[in-house]
Amino acid sequence: MHRNVFEKDATPSTSSVIANLTNATMDYNLLLELIRADPTLRRDVMRDYLPLLRMASNSNILALVGKGNGTCEDFVDLHPDPTNTTLAMVVFGIIYTHIFVLGLLGNAAIMYLTLRNRHLQTVQNIFILNLAMSDIIVCLLSVPITPVTNVSKTWFFGSYICHLLPFVQAVSVVVSTFSLSAIAIDRYSLVVRPHANLLQPRGAVIVAIILWVLAAVVSMPYCYFMTLEDYAGYCGKFCSEHWPNEIFRRGYTLVLLCFQFLIPFATMSCCYSAIFSHLRERANSKIKKLNERSQLLESARGLPLDNTIDAKETFEYKQKAQLLAKQRRITTILASMVLIFALSWLPHNIISLIIEYDATILVRDTNYTYIASTIAHCIAMTNNVANPVLYAWLNPSFKELLLKKFWHLSHSDKLSTTSGTPATTFTRVQRTDSKEVVVRINDAPADKEQFF
């Protein structure tokens, strides 16, 4: 809320006019004369009452306080907020730079390794590749542009980009979350229902294409309802949403919330909970068998069951310790996948709902809308850095191949002096009827926990 600067040293006629700014019977001609007599009022009227004057559609007033007289004011000068402070710009600049670099490098590495190594092109890894592609688009188009727009409050990229860019940003974000859901469903099928008809790599490519098409359909309204405008009294252009009515706008906000956050979160939670329960039962069953075997061995030796032999030295104890350690690791990874997704995107969706339904919550003496939006967006973008770690680096095939690639690059001079090229140790091939069949690594492992 802005202080009414007109009340100070105002003449009776001026005060009377100002008091009636919100009145439908406002004498705009009188206000016009006052502004002409005191040019300093132009800035104050534009700052505090321009939206009301714009609604009144009085062309003479708008021409005088706005660009009609060749003058305008920057939005950030009239409505400063915390994003325009030097500290905020420096902090956000550093954070967004790190997100941009790490997200781009991590996801580019996934794409490079997957496309260059056919044995990595499994169903699960095709979905991971799809995730990396969408995250790269987010890094290129959302990470640098959204904070710049939030700080400057103006649009620098023209009318065509105003329609296209929000659409592409929305598509890439929705595809990213759809891909996370597809990965969760694929892992559920492999672990919990290994004997079901598994999706093949070609089918995974078709599913990935369908995800892009569905995301484009969900995001299509951005192409129609984004408009580049200039407002009287403000310098620059503004890329804004213009919906037919409030019901449509709020309805679309809820639809986007469901497709981008609620449905993927529910899918991941259900699938990973089922995987966790299944693997825990397997681990408990193995531990139970080890205990029974240990008791049988002790009985066969004629030893009492409560004998004090140091169990830590037995092979069975080591196996149980390994099972428990693996179970803890799997629990940590599964929980991290769900929690990181939820914690990174939840603030963004909460702020979007607040702005949509009651933006006054963020507006007090200072407008906190832009700083809250930027912080929430920054947190959401960290997901682009976390995804390569959770879905590739923790995958043994990706990790081993990536380390081998780094080792090869660091020893390229030595390797160049040797003859021949060492065969890869990662392609696992079996021969069936004299035909080579590439095994889907991690798709049907002997020990299903290994792909975590």
CSV table of C-alpha atoms in Angstrom, one decimal:
chain,number,residue,atom,x,y,z
A,1,MET,CA,0.0,0.0,0.0
A,2,HIS,CA,1.3,3.5,-0.9
A,3,ARG,CA,0.9,6.5,1.2
A,4,ASN,CA,-1.5,9.1,-0.2
A,5,VAL,CA,1.1,11.8,-1.1
A,6,PHE,CA,-1.7,14.2,-2.2
A,7,GLU,CA,-2.9,14.8,1.3
A,8,LYS,CA,0.2,16.8,2.2
A,9,ASP,CA,-0.1,20.6,1.4
A,10,ALA,CA,-3.1,19.9,-0.8
A,11,THR,CA,-5.5,22.6,-1.6
A,12,PRO,CA,-9.2,22.0,-0.8
A,13,SER,CA,-10.0,21.5,-4.5
A,14,THR,CA,-7.1,19.0,-4.9
A,15,SER,CA,-8.2,17.1,-1.7
A,16,SER,CA,-11.7,16.9,-3.0
A,17,VAL,CA,-10.6,15.5,-6.3
A,18,ILE,CA,-8.3,13.0,-4.7
A,19,ALA,CA,-11.1,11.8,-2.4
A,20,ASN,CA,-13.3,11.0,-5.4
A,21,LEU,CA,-10.7,9.1,-7.4
A,22,THR,CA,-12.6,5.9,-6.7
A,23,ASN,CA,-16.0,7.5,-7.4
A,24,ALA,CA,-17.8,6.8,-10.6
A,25,THR,CA,-18.7,10.5,-10.8
A,26,MET,CA,-15.1,11.6,-10.6
A,27,ASP,CA,-14.5,15.0,-12.3
A,28,TYR,CA,-11.6,13.9,-14.6
A,29,ASN,CA,-11.5,17.3,-16.2
A,30,LEU,CA,-10.8,19.0,-12.9
A,31,LEU,CA,-8.1,16.4,-12.2
A,32,LEU,CA,-6.7,17.1,-15.6
A,33,GLU,CA,-6.4,20.8,-14.8
A,34,LEU,CA,-4.8,20.1,-11.5
A,35,ILE,CA,-2.1,17.9,-13.1
A,36,ARG,CA,-1.4,20.5,-15.7
A,37,ALA,CA,-1.1,23.2,-13.0
A,38,ASP,CA,1.2,21.0,-10.9
A,39,PRO,CA,3.3,18.6,-13.0
A,40,THR,CA,4.7,16.9,-9.9
A,41,LEU,CA,1.2,15.4,-9.4
A,42,ARG,CA,1.6,13.4,-12.6
A,43,ARG,CA,4.1,10.9,-11.0
A,44,ASP,CA,2.0,10.6,-7.9
A,45,VAL,CA,-1.2,10.0,-9.7
A,46,MET,CA,0.5,7.4,-12.0
A,47,ARG,CA,2.0,5.6,-9.0
A,48,ASP,CA,-1.1,5.4,-6.8
A,49,TYR,CA,-4.1,5.6,-9.1
A,50,LEU,CA,-3.1,4.6,-12.6
A,51,PRO,CA,-5.1,1.3,-12.5
A,52,LEU,CA,-8.2,3.2,-11.5
A,53,LEU,CA,-7.7,5.7,-14.2
A,54,ARG,CA,-7.0,3.0,-16.8
A,55,MET,CA,-10.3,1.3,-15.8
A,56,ALA,CA,-12.1,4.7,-16.3
A,57,SER,CA,-10.7,4.8,-19.8
A,58,ASN,CA,-10.3,8.5,-19.8
A,59,SER,CA,-8.0,9.1,-22.7
A,60,ASN,CA,-7.1,12.6,-21.8
A,61,ILE,CA,-5.9,11.7,-18.3
A,62,LEU,CA,-4.0,8.6,-19.5
A,63,ALA,CA,-2.4,10.7,-22.2
A,64,LEU,CA,-1.2,13.3,-19.7
A,65,VAL,CA,0.1,10.9,-17.0
A,66,GLY,CA,1.4,8.4,-19.5
A,67,LYS,CA,3.1,8.2,-22.8
A,68,GLY,CA,0.8,10.6,-24.5
A,69,ASN,CA,3.1,13.4,-23.4
A,70,GLY,CA,6.3,11.5,-24.2
A,71,THR,CA,7.1,10.6,-20.7
A,72,CYS,CA,7.0,7.3,-18.7
A,73,GLU,CA,8.3,5.7,-15.6
A,74,ASP,CA,10.0,2.4,-15.0
A,75,PHE,CA,7.8,-0.1,-13.1
A,76,VAL,CA,10.6,-0.7,-10.6
A,77,ASP,CA,10.9,3.0,-9.9
A,78,LEU,CA,7.2,3.4,-9.1
A,79,HIS,CA,6.8,0.0,-7.3
A,80,PRO,CA,10.2,-1.0,-5.8
A,81,ASP,CA,10.3,-4.4,-4.1
A,82,PRO,CA,13.0,-6.6,-2.4
A,83,THR,CA,14.1,-8.2,-5.7
A,84,ASN,CA,15.5,-4.8,-6.8
A,85,THR,CA,18.0,-4.6,-3.9
A,86,THR,CA,21.7,-5.1,-4.8
A,87,LEU,CA,22.0,-7.9,-2.2
A,88,ALA,CA,19.0,-9.9,-3.7
A,89,MET,CA,20.3,-9.5,-7.2
A,90,VAL,CA,23.8,-10.7,-6.2
A,91,VAL,CA,22.5,-13.7,-4.2
A,92,PHE,CA,20.0,-14.8,-6.8
A,93,GLY,CA,22.7,-14.3,-9.5
A,94,ILE,CA,25.1,-16.6,-7.8
A,95,ILE,CA,22.5,-19.3,-7.0
A,96,TYR,CA,21.0,-19.3,-10.5
A,97,THR,CA,24.4,-19.4,-12.1
A,98,HIS,CA,25.3,-22.6,-10.1
A,99,ILE,CA,21.9,-24.2,-10.9
A,100,PHE,CA,22.4,-23.4,-14.6
A,101,VAL,CA,25.9,-24.8,-14.9
A,102,LEU,CA,25.4,-27.9,-12.7
A,103,GLY,CA,22.0,-28.7,-14.2
A,104,LEU,CA,23.3,-28.3,-17.8
A,105,LEU,CA,26.4,-30.3,-17.3
A,106,GLY,CA,24.7,-33.1,-15.4
A,107,ASN,CA,21.9,-33.6,-17.8
A,108,ALA,CA,24.1,-33.2,-20.9
A,109,ALA,CA,26.3,-35.9,-19.5
A,110,ILE,CA,23.3,-38.2,-19.2
A,111,MET,CA,22.2,-37.5,-22.8
A,112,TYR,CA,25.8,-38.0,-24.1
A,113,LEU,CA,26.3,-41.4,-22.4
A,114,THR,CA,22.8,-42.7,-23.3
A,115,LEU,CA,23.0,-41.8,-26.9
A,116,ARG,CA,26.6,-43.0,-27.4
A,117,ASN,CA,26.1,-46.4,-25.7
A,118,ARG,CA,23.4,-48.6,-27.0
A,119,HIS,CA,23.5,-51.0,-24.0
A,120,LEU,CA,22.3,-48.0,-21.9
A,121,GLN,CA,19.3,-47.5,-24.0
A,122,THR,CA,17.0,-49.6,-21.8
A,123,VAL,CA,13.4,-48.7,-20.9
A,124,GLN,CA,14.3,-47.1,-17.6
A,125,ASN,CA,17.2,-45.2,-19.1
A,126,ILE,CA,15.1,-43.9,-22.0
A,127,PHE,CA,12.8,-42.3,-19.5
A,128,ILE,CA,15.9,-40.9,-17.7
A,129,LEU,CA,17.0,-39.5,-21.1
A,130,ASN,CA,13.6,-37.9,-21.6
A,131,LEU,CA,14.0,-36.4,-18.1
A,132,ALA,CA,17.4,-35.0,-19.0
A,133,MET,CA,16.2,-33.5,-22.3
A,134,SER,CA,13.3,-31.7,-20.5
A,135,ASP,CA,15.6,-30.5,-17.7
A,136,ILE,CA,18.1,-29.1,-20.2
A,137,ILE,CA,15.3,-27.0,-21.8
A,138,VAL,CA,14.3,-25.8,-18.4
A,139,CYS,CA,17.9,-24.8,-17.6
A,140,LEU,CA,18.2,-23.0,-20.9
A,141,LEU,CA,14.9,-21.2,-21.0
A,142,SER,CA,13.6,-20.9,-17.4
A,143,VAL,CA,16.7,-20.6,-15.2
A,144,PRO,CA,18.1,-17.5,-16.9
A,145,ILE,CA,15.0,-15.7,-18.1
A,146,THR,CA,12.4,-16.0,-15.3
A,147,PRO,CA,14.6,-14.3,-12.6
A,148,VAL,CA,15.6,-11.5,-15.0
A,149,THR,CA,11.9,-10.9,-15.8
A,150,ASN,CA,11.0,-11.0,-12.1
A,151,VAL,CA,13.6,-8.4,-11.2
A,152,SER,CA,13.2,-6.0,-14.2
A,153,LYS,CA,9.4,-6.5,-14.4
A,154,THR,CA,9.5,-5.8,-18.1
A,155,TRP,CA,9.7,-8.1,-21.2
A,156,PHE,CA,12.7,-7.8,-23.5
A,157,PHE,CA,12.0,-10.6,-26.0
A,158,GLY,CA,9.2,-9.4,-28.3
A,159,SER,CA,5.6,-10.5,-29.0
A,160,TYR,CA,6.4,-13.9,-30.6
A,161,ILE,CA,8.5,-15.1,-27.8
A,162,CYS,CA,5.9,-13.8,-25.3
A,163,HIS,CA,3.5,-16.4,-26.7
A,164,LEU,CA,6.1,-19.2,-27.3
A,165,LEU,CA,8.4,-19.1,-24.3
A,166,PRO,CA,5.9,-19.6,-21.5
A,167,PHE,CA,4.4,-22.5,-23.5
A,168,VAL,CA,7.8,-24.2,-24.0
A,169,GLN,CA,8.7,-23.6,-20.3
A,170,ALA,CA,5.5,-25.2,-19.2
A,171,VAL,CA,5.9,-28.2,-21.6
A,172,SER,CA,9.4,-28.9,-20.4
A,173,VAL,CA,8.5,-28.7,-16.7
A,174,VAL,CA,5.4,-31.0,-17.2
A,175,VAL,CA,7.5,-33.5,-19.3
A,176,SER,CA,10.1,-33.5,-16.5
A,177,THR,CA,7.5,-34.5,-13.9
A,178,PHE,CA,5.8,-36.9,-16.2
A,179,SER,CA,9.2,-38.6,-16.8
A,180,LEU,CA,9.7,-39.0,-13.1
A,181,SER,CA,6.3,-40.7,-12.9
A,182,ALA,CA,7.2,-43.0,-15.8
A,183,ILE,CA,10.5,-44.0,-14.1
A,184,ALA,CA,8.7,-44.8,-10.9
A,185,ILE,CA,6.1,-47.0,-12.7
A,186,ASP,CA,8.8,-48.8,-14.7
A,187,ARG,CA,10.7,-49.6,-11.5
A,188,TYR,CA,7.6,-50.8,-9.8
A,189,SER,CA,6.9,-53.2,-12.7
A,190,LEU,CA,10.5,-54.5,-12.6
A,191,VAL,CA,10.6,-55.1,-8.9
A,192,VAL,CA,7.0,-55.9,-7.8
A,193,ARG,CA,5.7,-57.5,-11.0
A,194,PRO,CA,8.7,-58.9,-12.8
A,195,HIS,CA,6.7,-61.6,-14.6
A,196,ALA,CA,4.3,-59.1,-16.2
A,197,ASN,CA,4.7,-58.1,-19.8
A,198,LEU,CA,7.6,-55.6,-19.6
A,199,LEU,CA,7.7,-52.5,-21.8
A,200,GLN,CA,10.4,-52.8,-24.5
A,201,PRO,CA,12.8,-49.9,-25.5
A,202,ARG,CA,10.8,-49.1,-28.6
A,203,GLY,CA,7.7,-48.9,-26.6
A,204,ALA,CA,9.4,-46.6,-24.1
A,205,VAL,CA,10.3,-44.2,-27.0
A,206,ILE,CA,6.6,-44.1,-28.0
A,207,VAL,CA,5.6,-43.5,-24.3
A,208,ALA,CA,8.1,-40.6,-24.2
A,209,ILE,CA,6.7,-39.1,-27.3
A,210,ILE,CA,3.2,-39.4,-25.8
A,211,LEU,CA,4.4,-37.6,-22.7
A,212,TRP,CA,5.6,-34.6,-24.8
A,213,VAL,CA,2.3,-34.5,-26.7
A,214,LEU,CA,0.2,-34.6,-23.5
A,215,ALA,CA,2.4,-31.9,-21.9
A,216,ALA,CA,1.9,-29.8,-25.0
A,217,VAL,CA,-1.8,-30.2,-24.8
A,218,VAL,CA,-1.8,-29.3,-21.1
A,219,SER,CA,0.3,-26.2,-21.7
A,220,MET,CA,-1.4,-25.0,-24.9
A,221,PRO,CA,-3.5,-22.2,-23.1
A,222,TYR,CA,-0.2,-20.3,-22.7
A,223,CYS,CA,0.0,-19.8,-26.4
A,224,TYR,CA,-3.5,-18.2,-26.6
A,225,PHE,CA,-3.7,-16.2,-23.4
A,226,MET,CA,-0.2,-14.6,-23.2
A,227,THR,CA,-0.2,-11.1,-24.5
A,228,LEU,CA,2.5,-8.5,-24.9
A,229,GLU,CA,1.2,-5.1,-23.8
A,230,ASP,CA,2.4,-1.6,-22.9
A,231,TYR,CA,0.6,0.3,-20.2
A,232,ALA,CA,0.1,4.0,-20.1
A,233,GLY,CA,2.7,5.7,-17.8
A,234,TYR,CA,5.0,2.7,-17.7
A,235,CYS,CA,8.2,2.3,-19.8
A,236,GLY,CA,8.7,-1.0,-21.6
A,237,LYS,CA,6.6,-4.0,-22.6
A,238,PHE,CA,4.8,-6.5,-20.3
A,239,CYS,CA,4.1,-10.1,-21.2
A,240,SER,CA,0.9,-10.9,-19.2
A,241,GLU,CA,-1.8,-13.5,-19.1
A,242,HIS,CA,-5.2,-12.4,-20.3
A,243,TRP,CA,-8.0,-14.9,-19.7
A,244,PRO,CA,-11.7,-14.6,-20.7
A,245,ASN,CA,-12.7,-14.5,-17.0
A,246,GLU,CA,-11.4,-15.4,-13.6
A,247,ILE,CA,-13.1,-18.8,-13.5
A,248,PHE,CA,-11.1,-20.0,-16.6
A,249,ARG,CA,-7.9,-18.6,-15.1
A,250,ARG,CA,-8.3,-20.3,-11.7
A,251,GLY,CA,-9.5,-23.5,-13.3
A,252,TYR,CA,-6.4,-23.7,-15.5
A,253,THR,CA,-4.2,-23.1,-12.4
A,254,LEU,CA,-5.8,-26.1,-10.7
A,255,VAL,CA,-5.4,-28.3,-13.8
A,256,LEU,CA,-1.8,-27.4,-14.1
A,257,LEU,CA,-1.3,-28.1,-10.4
A,258,CYS,CA,-2.7,-31.5,-10.8
A,259,PHE,CA,-0.7,-32.5,-13.9
A,260,GLN,CA,2.6,-30.9,-12.8
A,261,PHE,CA,2.6,-31.8,-9.1
A,262,LEU,CA,-0.2,-33.7,-7.5
A,263,ILE,CA,-0.5,-36.6,-10.0
A,264,PRO,CA,3.3,-37.2,-10.3
A,265,PHE,CA,3.7,-36.9,-6.5
A,266,ALA,CA,1.0,-39.4,-5.9
A,267,THR,CA,2.4,-41.8,-8.6
A,268,MET,CA,5.9,-41.6,-7.2
A,269,SER,CA,4.7,-42.0,-3.6
A,270,CYS,CA,2.6,-45.1,-4.4
A,271,CYS,CA,5.2,-46.8,-6.6
A,272,TYR,CA,8.1,-46.3,-4.3
A,273,SER,CA,6.1,-47.2,-1.2
A,274,ALA,CA,5.2,-50.5,-2.9
A,275,ILE,CA,8.8,-51.1,-4.0
A,276,PHE,CA,10.0,-50.4,-0.5
A,277,SER,CA,7.5,-52.8,1.0
A,278,HIS,CA,8.4,-55.5,-1.5
A,279,LEU,CA,12.2,-55.2,-1.0
A,280,ARG,CA,11.8,-55.1,2.8
A,281,GLU,CA,9.9,-58.4,2.7
A,282,ARG,CA,12.6,-59.9,0.5
A,283,ALA,CA,15.3,-58.7,2.9
A,284,ASN,CA,13.4,-60.0,5.9
A,285,SER,CA,12.9,-63.3,4.2
A,286,LYS,CA,16.6,-63.6,3.4
A,287,ILE,CA,17.6,-62.7,7.0
A,288,LYS,CA,15.1,-65.3,8.3
A,289,LYS,CA,16.6,-68.0,6.1
A,290,LEU,CA,20.1,-67.0,7.2
A,291,ASN,CA,19.0,-67.3,10.9
A,292,GLU,CA,17.5,-70.7,10.3
A,293,ARG,CA,20.6,-71.9,8.5
A,294,SER,CA,22.8,-70.6,11.3
A,295,GLN,CA,20.7,-72.5,13.9
A,296,LEU,CA,20.8,-75.7,11.9
A,297,LEU,CA,24.6,-75.5,11.6
A,298,GLU,CA,24.9,-74.9,15.4
A,299,SER,CA,22.6,-77.8,16.1
A,300,ALA,CA,24.5,-80.0,13.8
A,301,ARG,CA,27.7,-79.3,15.7
A,302,GLY,CA,26.0,-80.2,18.9
A,303,LEU,CA,26.2,-76.6,20.2
A,304,PRO,CA,23.4,-74.9,22.2
A,305,LEU,CA,21.4,-72.4,20.4
A,306,ASP,CA,22.4,-69.7,22.9
A,307,ASN,CA,26.1,-70.3,22.5
A,308,THR,CA,28.4,-67.3,22.9
A,309,ILE,CA,30.4,-67.8,19.7
A,310,ASP,CA,31.1,-64.3,18.2
A,311,ALA,CA,28.6,-64.1,15.4
A,312,LYS,CA,30.4,-61.2,13.8
A,313,GLU,CA,33.0,-63.7,12.5
A,314,THR,CA,30.4,-65.9,10.8
A,315,PHE,CA,29.6,-65.7,7.1
A,316,GLU,CA,25.9,-65.5,7.9
A,317,TYR,CA,26.3,-62.4,10.1
A,318,LYS,CA,28.2,-60.7,7.3
A,319,GLN,CA,25.5,-61.5,4.9
A,320,LYS,CA,22.8,-60.1,7.2
A,321,ALA,CA,24.9,-56.9,7.8
A,322,GLN,CA,25.1,-56.5,4.0
A,323,LEU,CA,21.4,-57.0,3.6
A,324,LEU,CA,20.6,-54.4,6.3
A,325,ALA,CA,23.1,-51.9,4.8
A,326,LYS,CA,21.5,-52.4,1.3
A,327,GLN,CA,18.1,-52.0,2.8
A,328,ARG,CA,19.0,-48.7,4.5
A,329,ARG,CA,20.6,-47.4,1.3
A,330,ILE,CA,17.5,-48.3,-0.7
A,331,THR,CA,15.2,-46.6,1.9
A,332,THR,CA,17.3,-43.5,1.7
A,333,ILE,CA,17.3,-43.3,-2.1
A,334,LEU,CA,13.6,-44.0,-2.4
A,335,ALA,CA,12.7,-41.4,0.3
A,336,SER,CA,15.0,-38.9,-1.3
A,337,MET,CA,13.4,-39.3,-4.7
A,338,VAL,CA,9.9,-38.5,-3.3
A,339,LEU,CA,11.0,-35.8,-0.8
A,340,ILE,CA,13.3,-33.9,-3.1
A,341,PHE,CA,10.6,-33.7,-5.8
A,342,ALA,CA,8.0,-32.6,-3.2
A,343,LEU,CA,10.2,-30.1,-1.4
A,344,SER,CA,11.5,-28.5,-4.5
A,345,TRP,CA,8.1,-28.0,-6.3
A,346,LEU,CA,5.7,-27.5,-3.3
A,347,PRO,CA,6.8,-23.9,-2.5
A,348,HIS,CA,6.3,-22.9,-6.2
A,349,ASN,CA,2.8,-24.3,-6.3
A,350,ILE,CA,1.8,-22.8,-3.0
A,351,ILE,CA,3.0,-19.3,-4.1
A,352,SER,CA,1.1,-19.7,-7.4
A,353,LEU,CA,-2.1,-20.5,-5.6
A,354,ILE,CA,-1.7,-17.6,-3.2
A,355,ILE,CA,-1.1,-15.2,-6.1
A,356,GLU,CA,-4.1,-16.6,-7.9
A,357,TYR,CA,-6.6,-16.6,-5.1
A,358,ASP,CA,-5.5,-13.9,-2.6
A,359,ALA,CA,-2.4,-11.9,-3.7
A,360,THR,CA,-3.0,-9.4,-0.9
A,361,ILE,CA,-1.4,-11.9,1.5
A,362,LEU,CA,2.0,-11.0,-0.1
A,363,VAL,CA,1.3,-7.3,-0.2
A,364,ARG,CA,1.7,-5.2,3.0
A,365,ASP,CA,3.7,-2.0,3.3
A,366,THR,CA,6.0,-3.7,0.7
A,367,ASN,CA,5.1,-5.9,-2.2
A,368,TYR,CA,6.6,-9.4,-1.5
A,369,THR,CA,5.0,-11.0,-4.5
A,370,TYR,CA,8.1,-11.0,-6.8
A,371,ILE,CA,10.6,-12.0,-4.1
A,372,ALA,CA,8.4,-14.9,-3.0
A,373,SER,CA,7.9,-16.0,-6.6
A,374,THR,CA,11.7,-15.8,-7.3
A,375,ILE,CA,12.6,-17.8,-4.1
A,376,ALA,CA,10.0,-20.5,-4.9
A,377,HIS,CA,11.2,-20.6,-8.6
A,378,CYS,CA,14.8,-20.9,-7.4
A,379,ILE,CA,14.0,-23.8,-5.1
A,380,ALA,CA,12.1,-25.6,-7.9
A,381,MET,CA,15.0,-25.2,-10.3
A,382,THR,CA,17.3,-27.1,-7.9
A,383,ASN,CA,15.4,-30.2,-9.0
A,384,ASN,CA,17.3,-30.0,-12.3
A,385,VAL,CA,20.5,-30.5,-10.4
A,386,ALA,CA,19.2,-33.2,-8.1
A,387,ASN,CA,17.7,-35.4,-10.9
A,388,PRO,CA,21.0,-36.4,-12.6
A,389,VAL,CA,22.4,-37.4,-9.2
A,390,LEU,CA,19.3,-39.4,-8.1
A,391,TYR,CA,18.5,-41.1,-11.4
A,392,ALA,CA,21.9,-41.5,-13.1
A,393,TRP,CA,24.8,-41.2,-10.7
A,394,LEU,CA,23.2,-43.7,-8.3
A,395,ASN,CA,22.6,-46.0,-11.3
A,396,PRO,CA,25.6,-48.4,-11.4
A,397,SER,CA,25.7,-48.5,-15.2
A,398,PHE,CA,25.7,-44.8,-15.6
A,399,LYS,CA,28.2,-44.2,-12.8
A,400,GLU,CA,30.7,-46.9,-14.0
A,401,LEU,CA,30.6,-45.6,-17.5
A,402,LEU,CA,30.9,-42.0,-16.5
A,403,LEU,CA,33.9,-42.7,-14.3
A,404,LYS,CA,35.5,-44.7,-17.1
A,405,LYS,CA,34.9,-41.8,-19.5
A,406,PHE,CA,36.6,-39.4,-17.1
A,407,TRP,CA,39.5,-41.8,-16.6
A,408,HIS,CA,39.8,-42.2,-20.4
A,409,LEU,CA,39.9,-38.4,-20.9
A,410,SER,CA,42.5,-37.9,-18.2
A,411,HIS,CA,44.7,-40.6,-19.6
A,412,SER,CA,44.1,-39.9,-23.3
A,413,ASP,CA,47.8,-39.2,-23.9
A,414,LYS,CA,48.8,-42.6,-22.6
A,415,LEU,CA,46.1,-44.4,-24.3
A,416,SER,CA,46.9,-42.9,-27.6
A,417,THR,CA,50.3,-44.6,-27.6
A,418,THR,CA,48.7,-48.1,-27.3
A,419,SER,CA,47.5,-50.1,-30.3
A,420,GLY,CA,43.9,-51.0,-30.7
A,421,THR,CA,40.9,-50.0,-28.7
A,422,PRO,CA,40.0,-51.8,-25.5
A,423,ALA,CA,36.6,-53.4,-25.7
A,424,THR,CA,33.9,-52.1,-23.4
A,425,THR,CA,33.2,-54.1,-20.3
A,426,PHE,CA,29.7,-52.8,-20.0
A,427,THR,CA,27.8,-54.5,-22.8
A,428,ARG,CA,26.3,-57.7,-21.5
A,429,VAL,CA,25.4,-59.9,-24.5
A,430,GLN,CA,24.1,-63.4,-24.6
A,431,ARG,CA,23.7,-65.5,-27.7
A,432,THR,CA,20.4,-67.2,-28.5
A,433,ASP,CA,20.0,-69.1,-31.8
A,434,SER,CA,23.2,-67.5,-33.1
A,435,LYS,CA,21.8,-64.0,-32.6
A,436,GLU,CA,23.2,-61.3,-30.3
A,437,VAL,CA,20.6,-60.1,-27.8
A,438,VAL,CA,21.5,-57.1,-25.7
A,439,VAL,CA,20.4,-57.7,-22.1
A,440,ARG,CA,18.5,-54.8,-20.5
A,441,ILE,CA,20.9,-54.0,-17.7
A,442,ASN,CA,19.0,-53.0,-14.5
A,443,ASP,CA,15.7,-54.0,-16.1
A,444,ALA,CA,15.7,-57.6,-14.8
A,445,PRO,CA,18.7,-57.9,-12.5
A,446,ALA,CA,19.3,-61.1,-10.5
A,447,ASP,CA,19.2,-58.9,-7.4
A,448,LYS,CA,16.5,-56.3,-8.2
A,449,GLU,CA,17.9,-53.8,-5.6
A,450,GLN,CA,21.0,-53.2,-7.7
A,451,PHE,CA,19.5,-50.6,-10.0
A,452,PHE,CA,19.2,-48.3,-7.0
